[in-house]
CSV table of C-alpha atoms in Angstrom, one decimal:
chain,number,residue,atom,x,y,z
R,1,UNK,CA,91.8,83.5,64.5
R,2,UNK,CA,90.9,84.7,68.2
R,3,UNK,CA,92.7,87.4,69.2
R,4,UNK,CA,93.6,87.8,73.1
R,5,UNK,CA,91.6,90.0,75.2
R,6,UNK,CA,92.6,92.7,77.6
R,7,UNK,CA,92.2,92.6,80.9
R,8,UNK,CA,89.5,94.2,81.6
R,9,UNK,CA,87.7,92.3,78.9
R,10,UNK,CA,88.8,89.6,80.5
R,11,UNK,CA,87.4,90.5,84.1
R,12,UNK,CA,84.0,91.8,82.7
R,13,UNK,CA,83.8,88.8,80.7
R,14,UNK,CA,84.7,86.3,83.4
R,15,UNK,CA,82.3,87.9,85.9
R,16,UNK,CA,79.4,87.9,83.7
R,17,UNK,CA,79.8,84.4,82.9
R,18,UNK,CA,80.0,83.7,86.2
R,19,UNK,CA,77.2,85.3,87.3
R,20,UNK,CA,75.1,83.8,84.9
R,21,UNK,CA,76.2,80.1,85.5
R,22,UNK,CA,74.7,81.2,88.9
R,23,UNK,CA,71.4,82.3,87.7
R,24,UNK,CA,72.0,85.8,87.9
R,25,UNK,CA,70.9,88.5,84.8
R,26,UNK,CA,73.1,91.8,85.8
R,27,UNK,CA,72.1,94.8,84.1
R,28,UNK,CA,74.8,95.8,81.7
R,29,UNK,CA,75.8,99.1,82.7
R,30,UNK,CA,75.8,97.1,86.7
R,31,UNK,CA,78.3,94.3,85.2
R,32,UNK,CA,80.3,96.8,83.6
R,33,UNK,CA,80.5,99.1,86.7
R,34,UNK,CA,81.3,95.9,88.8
R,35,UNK,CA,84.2,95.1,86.1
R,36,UNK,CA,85.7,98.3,85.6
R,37,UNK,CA,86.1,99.0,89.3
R,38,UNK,CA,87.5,95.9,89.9
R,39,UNK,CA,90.1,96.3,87.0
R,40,UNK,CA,90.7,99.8,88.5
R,41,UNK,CA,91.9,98.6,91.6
R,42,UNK,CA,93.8,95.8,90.1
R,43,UNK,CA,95.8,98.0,87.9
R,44,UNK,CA,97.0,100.9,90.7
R,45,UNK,CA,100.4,102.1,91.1
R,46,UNK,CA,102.2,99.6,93.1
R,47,UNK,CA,100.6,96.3,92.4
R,48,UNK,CA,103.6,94.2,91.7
R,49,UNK,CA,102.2,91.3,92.7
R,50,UNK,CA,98.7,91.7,93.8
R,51,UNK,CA,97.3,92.5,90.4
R,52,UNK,CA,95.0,91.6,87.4
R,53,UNK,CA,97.5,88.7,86.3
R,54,UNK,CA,97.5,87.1,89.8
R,55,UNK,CA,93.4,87.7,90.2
R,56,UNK,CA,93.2,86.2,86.2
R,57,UNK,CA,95.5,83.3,87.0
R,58,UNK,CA,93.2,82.6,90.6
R,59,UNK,CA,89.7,82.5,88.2
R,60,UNK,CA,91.2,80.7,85.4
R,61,UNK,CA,92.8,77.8,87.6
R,62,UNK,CA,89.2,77.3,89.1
R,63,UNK,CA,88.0,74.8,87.1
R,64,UNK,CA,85.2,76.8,86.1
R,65,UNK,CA,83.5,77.1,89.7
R,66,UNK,CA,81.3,80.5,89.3
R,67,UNK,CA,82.1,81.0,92.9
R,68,UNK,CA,85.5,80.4,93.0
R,69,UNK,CA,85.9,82.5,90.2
R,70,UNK,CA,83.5,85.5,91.6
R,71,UNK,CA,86.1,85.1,94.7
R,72,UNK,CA,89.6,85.8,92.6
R,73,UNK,CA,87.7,88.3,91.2
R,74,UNK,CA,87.4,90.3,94.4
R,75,UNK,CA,89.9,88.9,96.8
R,76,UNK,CA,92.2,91.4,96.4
R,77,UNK,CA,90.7,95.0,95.0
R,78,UNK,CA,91.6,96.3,98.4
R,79,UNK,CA,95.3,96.5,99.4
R,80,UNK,CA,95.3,99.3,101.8
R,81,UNK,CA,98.9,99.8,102.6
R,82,UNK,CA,100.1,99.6,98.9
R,83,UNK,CA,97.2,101.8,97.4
R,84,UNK,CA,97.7,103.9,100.6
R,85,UNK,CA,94.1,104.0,101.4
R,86,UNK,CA,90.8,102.7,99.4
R,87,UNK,CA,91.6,102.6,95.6
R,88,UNK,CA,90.1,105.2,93.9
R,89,UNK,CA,87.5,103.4,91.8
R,90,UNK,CA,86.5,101.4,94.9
R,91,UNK,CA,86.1,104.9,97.6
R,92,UNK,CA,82.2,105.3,97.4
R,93,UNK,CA,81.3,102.0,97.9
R,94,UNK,CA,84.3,101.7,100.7
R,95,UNK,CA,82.7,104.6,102.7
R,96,UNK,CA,79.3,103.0,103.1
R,97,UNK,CA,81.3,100.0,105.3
R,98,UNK,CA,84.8,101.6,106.7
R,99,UNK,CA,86.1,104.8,108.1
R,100,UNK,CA,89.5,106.1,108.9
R,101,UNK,CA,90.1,106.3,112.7
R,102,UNK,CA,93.7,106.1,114.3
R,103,UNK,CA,95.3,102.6,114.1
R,104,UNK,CA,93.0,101.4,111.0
R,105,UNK,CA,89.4,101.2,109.7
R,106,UNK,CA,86.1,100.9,112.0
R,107,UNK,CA,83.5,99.1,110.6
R,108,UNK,CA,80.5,100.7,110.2
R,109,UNK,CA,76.6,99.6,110.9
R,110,UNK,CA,75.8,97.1,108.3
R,111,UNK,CA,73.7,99.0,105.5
R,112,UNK,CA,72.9,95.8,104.4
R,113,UNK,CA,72.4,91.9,104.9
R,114,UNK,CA,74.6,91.1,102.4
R,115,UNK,CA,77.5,93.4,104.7
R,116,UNK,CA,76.6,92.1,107.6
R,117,UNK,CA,76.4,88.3,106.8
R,118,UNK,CA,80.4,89.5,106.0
R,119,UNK,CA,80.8,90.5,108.7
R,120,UNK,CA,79.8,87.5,110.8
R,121,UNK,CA,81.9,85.3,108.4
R,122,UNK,CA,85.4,86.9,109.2
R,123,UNK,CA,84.0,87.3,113.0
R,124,UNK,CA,84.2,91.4,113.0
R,125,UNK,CA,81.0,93.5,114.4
R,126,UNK,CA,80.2,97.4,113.5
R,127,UNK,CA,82.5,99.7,115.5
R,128,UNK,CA,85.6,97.4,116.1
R,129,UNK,CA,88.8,98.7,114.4
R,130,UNK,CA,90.7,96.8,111.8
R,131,UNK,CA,93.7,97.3,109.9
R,132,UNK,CA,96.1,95.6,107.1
R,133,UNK,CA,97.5,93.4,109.6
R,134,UNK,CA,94.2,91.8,111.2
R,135,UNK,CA,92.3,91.0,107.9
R,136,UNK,CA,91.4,94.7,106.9
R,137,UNK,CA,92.3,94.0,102.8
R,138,UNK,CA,90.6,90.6,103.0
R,139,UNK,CA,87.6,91.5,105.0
R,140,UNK,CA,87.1,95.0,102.7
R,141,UNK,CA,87.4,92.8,99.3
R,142,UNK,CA,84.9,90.7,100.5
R,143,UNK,CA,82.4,93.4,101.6
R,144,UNK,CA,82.8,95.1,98.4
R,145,UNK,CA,81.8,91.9,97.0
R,146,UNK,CA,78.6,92.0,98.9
R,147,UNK,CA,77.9,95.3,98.3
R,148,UNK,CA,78.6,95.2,94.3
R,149,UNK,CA,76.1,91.7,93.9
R,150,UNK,CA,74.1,91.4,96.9
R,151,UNK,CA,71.3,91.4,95.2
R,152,UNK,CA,72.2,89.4,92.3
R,153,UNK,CA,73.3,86.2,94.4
R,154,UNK,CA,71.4,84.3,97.0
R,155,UNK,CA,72.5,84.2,100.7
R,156,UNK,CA,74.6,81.0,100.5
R,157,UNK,CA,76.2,81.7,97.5
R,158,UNK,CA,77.4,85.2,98.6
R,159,UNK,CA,78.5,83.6,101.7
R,160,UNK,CA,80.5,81.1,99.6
R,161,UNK,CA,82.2,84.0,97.9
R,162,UNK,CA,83.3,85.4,101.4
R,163,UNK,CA,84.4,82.0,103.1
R,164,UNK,CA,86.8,81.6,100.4
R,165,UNK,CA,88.1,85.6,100.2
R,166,UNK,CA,88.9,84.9,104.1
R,167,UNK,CA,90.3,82.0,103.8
R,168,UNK,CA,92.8,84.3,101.8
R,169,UNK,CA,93.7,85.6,105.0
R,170,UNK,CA,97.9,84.5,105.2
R,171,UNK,CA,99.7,82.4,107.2
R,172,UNK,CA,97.5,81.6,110.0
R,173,UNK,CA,97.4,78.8,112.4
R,174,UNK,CA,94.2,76.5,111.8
R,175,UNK,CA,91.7,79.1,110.9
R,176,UNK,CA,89.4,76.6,109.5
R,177,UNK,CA,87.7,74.9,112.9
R,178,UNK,CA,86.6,78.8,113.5
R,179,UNK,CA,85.6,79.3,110.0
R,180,UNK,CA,83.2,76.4,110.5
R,181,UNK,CA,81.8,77.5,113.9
R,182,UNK,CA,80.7,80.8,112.5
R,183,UNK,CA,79.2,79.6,109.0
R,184,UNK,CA,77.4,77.0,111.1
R,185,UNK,CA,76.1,80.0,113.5
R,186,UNK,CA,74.8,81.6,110.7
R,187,UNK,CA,72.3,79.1,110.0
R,188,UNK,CA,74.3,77.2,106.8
R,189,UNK,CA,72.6,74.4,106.0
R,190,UNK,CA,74.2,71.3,107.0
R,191,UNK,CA,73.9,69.8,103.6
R,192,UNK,CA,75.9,72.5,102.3
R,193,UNK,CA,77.8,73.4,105.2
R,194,UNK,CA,80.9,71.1,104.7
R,195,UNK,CA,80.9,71.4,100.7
R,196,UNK,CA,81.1,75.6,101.8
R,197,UNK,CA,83.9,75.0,104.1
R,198,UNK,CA,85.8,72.6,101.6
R,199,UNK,CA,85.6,75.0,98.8
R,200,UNK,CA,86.6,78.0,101.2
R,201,UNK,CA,89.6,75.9,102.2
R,202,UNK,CA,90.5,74.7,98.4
R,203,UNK,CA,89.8,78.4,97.3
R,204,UNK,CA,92.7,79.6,100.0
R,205,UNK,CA,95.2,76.9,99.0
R,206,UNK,CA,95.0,78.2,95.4
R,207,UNK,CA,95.9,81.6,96.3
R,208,UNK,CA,99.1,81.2,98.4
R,209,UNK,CA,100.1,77.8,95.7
R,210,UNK,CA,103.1,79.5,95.2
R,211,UNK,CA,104.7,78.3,97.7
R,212,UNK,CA,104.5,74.5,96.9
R,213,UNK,CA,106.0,75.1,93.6
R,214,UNK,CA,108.7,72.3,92.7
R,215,UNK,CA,110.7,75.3,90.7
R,216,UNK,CA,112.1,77.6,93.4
R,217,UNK,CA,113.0,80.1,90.9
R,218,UNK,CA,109.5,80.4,90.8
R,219,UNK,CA,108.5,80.6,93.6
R,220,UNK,CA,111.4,83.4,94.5
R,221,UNK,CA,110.2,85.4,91.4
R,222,UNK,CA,106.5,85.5,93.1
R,223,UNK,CA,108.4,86.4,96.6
R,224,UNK,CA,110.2,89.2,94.7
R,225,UNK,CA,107.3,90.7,93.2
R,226,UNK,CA,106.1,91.1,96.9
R,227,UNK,CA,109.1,93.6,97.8
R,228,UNK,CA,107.5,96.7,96.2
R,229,UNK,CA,104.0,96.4,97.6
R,230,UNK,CA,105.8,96.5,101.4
R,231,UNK,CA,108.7,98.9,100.8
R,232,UNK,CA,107.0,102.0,98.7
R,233,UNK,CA,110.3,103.4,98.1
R,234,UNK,CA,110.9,100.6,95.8
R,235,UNK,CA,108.4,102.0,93.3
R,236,UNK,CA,111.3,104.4,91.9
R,237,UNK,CA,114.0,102.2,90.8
R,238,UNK,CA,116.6,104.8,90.0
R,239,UNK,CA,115.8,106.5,92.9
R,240,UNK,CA,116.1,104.3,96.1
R,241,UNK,CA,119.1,104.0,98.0
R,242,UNK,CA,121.3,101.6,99.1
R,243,UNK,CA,119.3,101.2,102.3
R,244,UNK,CA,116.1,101.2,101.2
R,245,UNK,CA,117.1,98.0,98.9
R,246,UNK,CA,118.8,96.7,101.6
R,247,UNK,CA,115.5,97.1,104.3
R,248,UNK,CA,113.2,95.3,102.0
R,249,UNK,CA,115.8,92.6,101.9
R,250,UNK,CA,116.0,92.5,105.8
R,251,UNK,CA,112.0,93.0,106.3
R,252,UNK,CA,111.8,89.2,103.6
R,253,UNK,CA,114.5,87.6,105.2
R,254,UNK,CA,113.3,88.2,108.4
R,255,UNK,CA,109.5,87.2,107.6
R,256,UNK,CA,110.2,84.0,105.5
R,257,UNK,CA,112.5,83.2,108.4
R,258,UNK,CA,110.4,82.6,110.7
R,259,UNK,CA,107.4,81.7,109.1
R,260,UNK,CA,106.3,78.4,110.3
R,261,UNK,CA,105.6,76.0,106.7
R,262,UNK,CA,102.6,74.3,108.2
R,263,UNK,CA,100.8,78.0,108.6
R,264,UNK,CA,100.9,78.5,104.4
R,265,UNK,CA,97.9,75.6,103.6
R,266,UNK,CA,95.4,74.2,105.3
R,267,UNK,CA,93.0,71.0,105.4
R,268,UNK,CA,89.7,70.5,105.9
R,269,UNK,CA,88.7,66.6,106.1
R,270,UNK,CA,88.9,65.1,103.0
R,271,UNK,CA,90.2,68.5,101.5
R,272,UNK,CA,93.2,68.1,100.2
R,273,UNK,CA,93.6,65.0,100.9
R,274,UNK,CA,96.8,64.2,103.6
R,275,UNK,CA,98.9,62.8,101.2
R,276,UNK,CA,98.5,66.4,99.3
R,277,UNK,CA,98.7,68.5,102.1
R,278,UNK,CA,101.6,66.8,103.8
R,279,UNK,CA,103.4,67.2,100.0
R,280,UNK,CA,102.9,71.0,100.0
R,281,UNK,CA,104.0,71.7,103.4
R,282,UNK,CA,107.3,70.0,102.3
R,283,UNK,CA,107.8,71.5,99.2
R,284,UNK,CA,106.6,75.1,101.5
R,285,UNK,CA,109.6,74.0,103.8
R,286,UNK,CA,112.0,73.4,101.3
R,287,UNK,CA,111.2,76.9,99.0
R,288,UNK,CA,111.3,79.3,102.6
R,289,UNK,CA,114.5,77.5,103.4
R,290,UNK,CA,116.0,78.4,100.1
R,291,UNK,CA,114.8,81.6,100.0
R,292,UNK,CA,116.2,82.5,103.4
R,293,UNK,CA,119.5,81.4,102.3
R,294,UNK,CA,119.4,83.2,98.9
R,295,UNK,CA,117.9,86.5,101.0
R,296,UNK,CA,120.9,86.4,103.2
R,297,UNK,CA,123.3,86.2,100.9
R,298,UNK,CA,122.3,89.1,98.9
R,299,UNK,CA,122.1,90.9,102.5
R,300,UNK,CA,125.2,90.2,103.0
R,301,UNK,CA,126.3,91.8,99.8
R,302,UNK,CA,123.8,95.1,100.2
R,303,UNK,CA,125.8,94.8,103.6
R,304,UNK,CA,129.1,95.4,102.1
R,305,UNK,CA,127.7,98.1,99.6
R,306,UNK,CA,126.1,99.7,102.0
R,307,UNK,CA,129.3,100.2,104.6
R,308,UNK,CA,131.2,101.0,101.5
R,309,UNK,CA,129.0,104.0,101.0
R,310,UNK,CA,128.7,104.9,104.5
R,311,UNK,CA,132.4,104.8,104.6
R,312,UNK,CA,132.9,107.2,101.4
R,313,UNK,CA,130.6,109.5,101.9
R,314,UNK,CA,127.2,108.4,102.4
R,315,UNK,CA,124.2,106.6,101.0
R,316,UNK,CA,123.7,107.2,97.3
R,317,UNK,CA,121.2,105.6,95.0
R,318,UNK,CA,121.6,102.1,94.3
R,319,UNK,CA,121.4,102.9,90.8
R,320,UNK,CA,124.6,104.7,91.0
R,321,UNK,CA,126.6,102.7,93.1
R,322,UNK,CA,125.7,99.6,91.0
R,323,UNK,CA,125.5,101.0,87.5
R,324,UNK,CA,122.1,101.6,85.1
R,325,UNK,CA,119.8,98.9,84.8
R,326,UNK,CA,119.7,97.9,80.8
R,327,UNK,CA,117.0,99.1,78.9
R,328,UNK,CA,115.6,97.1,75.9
R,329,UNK,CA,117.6,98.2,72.5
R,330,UNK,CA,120.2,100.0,74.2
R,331,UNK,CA,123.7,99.5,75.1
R,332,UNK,CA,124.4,97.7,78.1
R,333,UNK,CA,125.5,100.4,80.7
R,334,UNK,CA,128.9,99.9,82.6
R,335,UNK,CA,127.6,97.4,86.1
R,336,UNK,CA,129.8,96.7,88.7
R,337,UNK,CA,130.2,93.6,87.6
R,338,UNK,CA,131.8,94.3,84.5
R,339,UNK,CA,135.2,95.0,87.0
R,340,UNK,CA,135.1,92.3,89.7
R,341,UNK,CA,138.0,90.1,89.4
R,342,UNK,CA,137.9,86.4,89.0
R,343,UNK,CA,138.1,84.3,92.1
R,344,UNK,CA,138.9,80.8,93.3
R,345,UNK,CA,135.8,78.6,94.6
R,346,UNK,CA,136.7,78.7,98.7
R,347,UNK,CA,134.6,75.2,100.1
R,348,UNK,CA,131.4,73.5,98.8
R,349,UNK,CA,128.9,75.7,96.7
R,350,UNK,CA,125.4,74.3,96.5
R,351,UNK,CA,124.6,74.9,92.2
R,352,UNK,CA,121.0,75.6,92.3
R,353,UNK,CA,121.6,78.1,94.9
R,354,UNK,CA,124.3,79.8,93.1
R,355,UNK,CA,122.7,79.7,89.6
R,356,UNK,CA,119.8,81.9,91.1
R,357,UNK,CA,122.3,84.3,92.1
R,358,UNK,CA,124.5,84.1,88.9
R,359,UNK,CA,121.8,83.3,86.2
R,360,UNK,CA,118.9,84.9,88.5
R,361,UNK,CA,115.4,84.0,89.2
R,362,UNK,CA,112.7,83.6,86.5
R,363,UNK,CA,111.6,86.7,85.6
R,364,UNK,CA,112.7,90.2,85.8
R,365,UNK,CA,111.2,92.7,88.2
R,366,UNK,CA,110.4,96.2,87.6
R,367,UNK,CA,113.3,97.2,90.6
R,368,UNK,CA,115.8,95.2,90.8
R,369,UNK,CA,117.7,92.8,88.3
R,370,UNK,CA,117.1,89.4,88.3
R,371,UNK,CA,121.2,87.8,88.4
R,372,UNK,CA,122.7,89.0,91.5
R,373,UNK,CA,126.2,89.4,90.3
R,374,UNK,CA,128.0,90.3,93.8
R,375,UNK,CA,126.1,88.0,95.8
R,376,UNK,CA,127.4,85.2,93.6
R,377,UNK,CA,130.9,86.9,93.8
R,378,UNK,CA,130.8,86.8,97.9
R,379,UNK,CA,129.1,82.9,97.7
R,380,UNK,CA,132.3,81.8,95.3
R,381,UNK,CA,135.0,83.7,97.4
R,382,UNK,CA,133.1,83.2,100.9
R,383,UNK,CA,131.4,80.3,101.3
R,384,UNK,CA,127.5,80.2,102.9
R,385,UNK,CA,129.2,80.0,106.3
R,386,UNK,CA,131.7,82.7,105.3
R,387,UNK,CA,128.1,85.0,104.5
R,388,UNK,CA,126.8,83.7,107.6
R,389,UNK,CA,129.2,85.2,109.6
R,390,UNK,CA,129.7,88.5,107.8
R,391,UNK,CA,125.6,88.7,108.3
R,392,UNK,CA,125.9,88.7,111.9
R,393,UNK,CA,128.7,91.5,111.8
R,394,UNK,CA,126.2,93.0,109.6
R,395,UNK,CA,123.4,93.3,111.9
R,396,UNK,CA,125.6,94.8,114.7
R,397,UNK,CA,126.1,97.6,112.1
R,398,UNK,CA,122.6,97.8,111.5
R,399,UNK,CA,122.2,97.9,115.5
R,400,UNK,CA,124.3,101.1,115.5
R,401,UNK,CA,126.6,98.8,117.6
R,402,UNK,CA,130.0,98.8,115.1
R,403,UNK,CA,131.0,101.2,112.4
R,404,UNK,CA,130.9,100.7,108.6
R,405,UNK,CA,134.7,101.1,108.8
R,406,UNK,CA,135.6,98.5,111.5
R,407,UNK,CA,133.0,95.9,109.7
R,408,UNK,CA,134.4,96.3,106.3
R,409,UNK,CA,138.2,96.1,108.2
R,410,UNK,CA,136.9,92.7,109.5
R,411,UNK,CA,135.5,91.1,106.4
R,412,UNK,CA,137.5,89.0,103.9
R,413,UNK,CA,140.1,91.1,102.7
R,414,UNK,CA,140.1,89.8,98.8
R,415,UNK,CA,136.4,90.0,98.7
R,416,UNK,CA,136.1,93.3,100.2
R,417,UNK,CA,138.4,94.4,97.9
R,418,UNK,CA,137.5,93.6,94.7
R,419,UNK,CA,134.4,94.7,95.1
R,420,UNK,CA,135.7,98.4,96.2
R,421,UNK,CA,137.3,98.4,93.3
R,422,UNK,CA,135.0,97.5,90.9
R,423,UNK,CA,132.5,99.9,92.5
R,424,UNK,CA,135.1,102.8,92.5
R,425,UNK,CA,134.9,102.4,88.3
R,426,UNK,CA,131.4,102.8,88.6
R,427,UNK,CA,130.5,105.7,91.4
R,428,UNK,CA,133.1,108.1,89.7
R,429,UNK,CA,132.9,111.0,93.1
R,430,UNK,CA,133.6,108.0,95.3
């Protein structure tokens, strides 16, 4: 009977069998350097989302392309503003391309083809400046790439392998047409310069897939894992406050909100097809719209947790405001939900929305909970429009423009209530 492999088995394994599809013969030692670092990276503090599951899931959904699989490999072993800086298995071979200046990473001369062919490919020259929001995690996964098998893969094959890690790149309008111009000006052949472009495009689809899923508790679980890798303060979950929970919220909400569906996948002539690509910018639309609502109303209900501190005495850990998160084999700790009363239904209440409150999303995260007991409790007794209108209050708090006291006056009175009370049996001092 096979037994399952680890991880990093599983990365050293699928590299070298990749590379050898190609032609390549790595050394050993070089494929299990290549490997380990890779897994390294992969496995740093922080990496909720961006991790070796995500990067295995990418190579094993790539129909056995050496390429694409070479790409999931290294698309995302740099994630500067998680790993705060290079990760540690990956700092040499980062210093030969990148150095810290003010306001991100300059490129450095190219020490090699291989680095400078990279370059070209994501349209960046030695001495420009480049940080997590213009590319940098991309365009440094794909030159440690070169750097790492240069020599062991030809000149259009490596260039393959960075096409695709760009086309990683998120939410971008068209970046294909450009794509094209600057593999064309680096002499592709035009045999293979459309098949390049198609699997670069294909290879970026993958990645970001996610958001065409026809479960949207899916897809919210993959949005949720993304919380942590932007808001650092996350990576304690006993420990952050009120706030912090309820800033990572605002940062989602206001980023899915106004992300435009048709930036998430892209087409390429015959690749995906139209019927295919007009399907998953649908579906895209359909998942961000959900989300949004289902961010705001949890917002809502940080909002009200949050004035109720603010109003008591200040901001305390979420932890303690809420109640202990259960821990496997122990007795449930006393929640806050344990004391909110029962309410009536007030208007129309969409079910799949509120079952990914009430019943939660479909997985547990390392921070958070997956049910979201108040937020169900406010979208029973309030109604979406009765959250939409408490948001705005909300965000004149937030502003600094109304106090905790006057919005919590104004909100519905039963709803309000019951959840001071509950919380009052949970946060003894308050």
């Amino acid at each position: 009977m096979d037994r399952p492999r680890s991880p990093v088995h599983q990365i050293v394994n699928a590299l070298g069998l990749a590379l050898r599809e190609l032609g390549a013969t790595p050394a050993p030692e070089d494929l299990e350097r290549w490997g380990f670092a890779v897994h390294a990276a992969l496995s740093a503090p922080g990496r909720e989302f961006h991790n070796h599951e995500h990067v295995l899931a990418l190579a094993d959904g790539s129909d056995g392309d050496p390429l694409d699989v070479i790409a999931a490999l290294y698309h995302d072993v740099v994630y500067l503003q998680v790993d705060q800086g290079p990760p540690a298995s990956l700092r040499d071979d980062f210093a030969k391309v990148c150095e810290k200046v003010d306001g991100g990473w300059r490129l450095l001369p190219a020490p090699t083809q291989a680095v400078a062919d990279v370059y070209a490919v994501f349209g960046r020259a030695a001495g420009e400046v480049v940080s997590p929001m213009t590319g940098a995690n991309e365009l440094a996964s794909a030159l440690i790439a070169s750097l790492h098998l240069g020599d062991a893969l030809d000149r259009w094959s490596r260039l393959t392998v960075a096409m695709g890690i760009e086309q990683t790149i998120p939410f971008r309008a068209d970046p294909v047409p450009a794509l094209h111009a600057r593999a064309q000006a680096l002499g592709a052949p035009a045999e293979r310069l459309d098949a390049m472009i198609r699997q670069a495009v294909r290879f970026g689809n993958h990645d970001v897939e996610n958001f065409a899923y026809a479960d949207p508790g899916r897809f919210l679980d993959n949005t949720w894992k993304l919380l942590p890798e932007s808001n650092p303060s996350l990576f304690s979950p006993t420990v952050y406050t009120v706030r912090d929970y309820r800033i990572a919220l605002m940062k989602m909400e206001g980023f899915l909100a106004g992300l435009p569906p048709e930036r998430v996948f892209h087409a390429w002539g015959s690749e995906p097809g139209d019927a295919i690509h007009a399907a998953r910018v649908t579906q895209t639309a359909i998942n961000v719209a959900l989300a949004v609502r289902y961010l705001r109303c949890k917002l809502y209900s940080i909002a009200i947790v949050e004035a109720l501190c603010d109003a008591t005495g200040g901001q305390v850990p979420l932890d303690y405001f809420m109640g202990g998160f259960p821990a496997p084999g122990a007795p449930e700790p006393s929640r806050v939900e344990h004391h909110l009363p029962r309410l009536e239904r007030v208007g129309v209440v969409e079910p799949l929305l509120h079952a990914l409150l009430a019943i939660g999303r479909a997985s547990e995260s390392s921070f958070d909970t997956g049910p979201s007991p108040l937020a169900a409790y406010l979208h029973l007794s309030c109604g979406e429009d009765g959250i939409a209108a408490g948001l705005v209050a909300a965000r004149a708090v937030w502003r600094g423009e109304v106090t905790a006291e006057a919005f919590l006056a104004a909100q519905p009175p039963r709803a309000t209530a019951g959840i001071a009370r509950a919380a009052a049996e949970v946060a003894d001092t308050r």
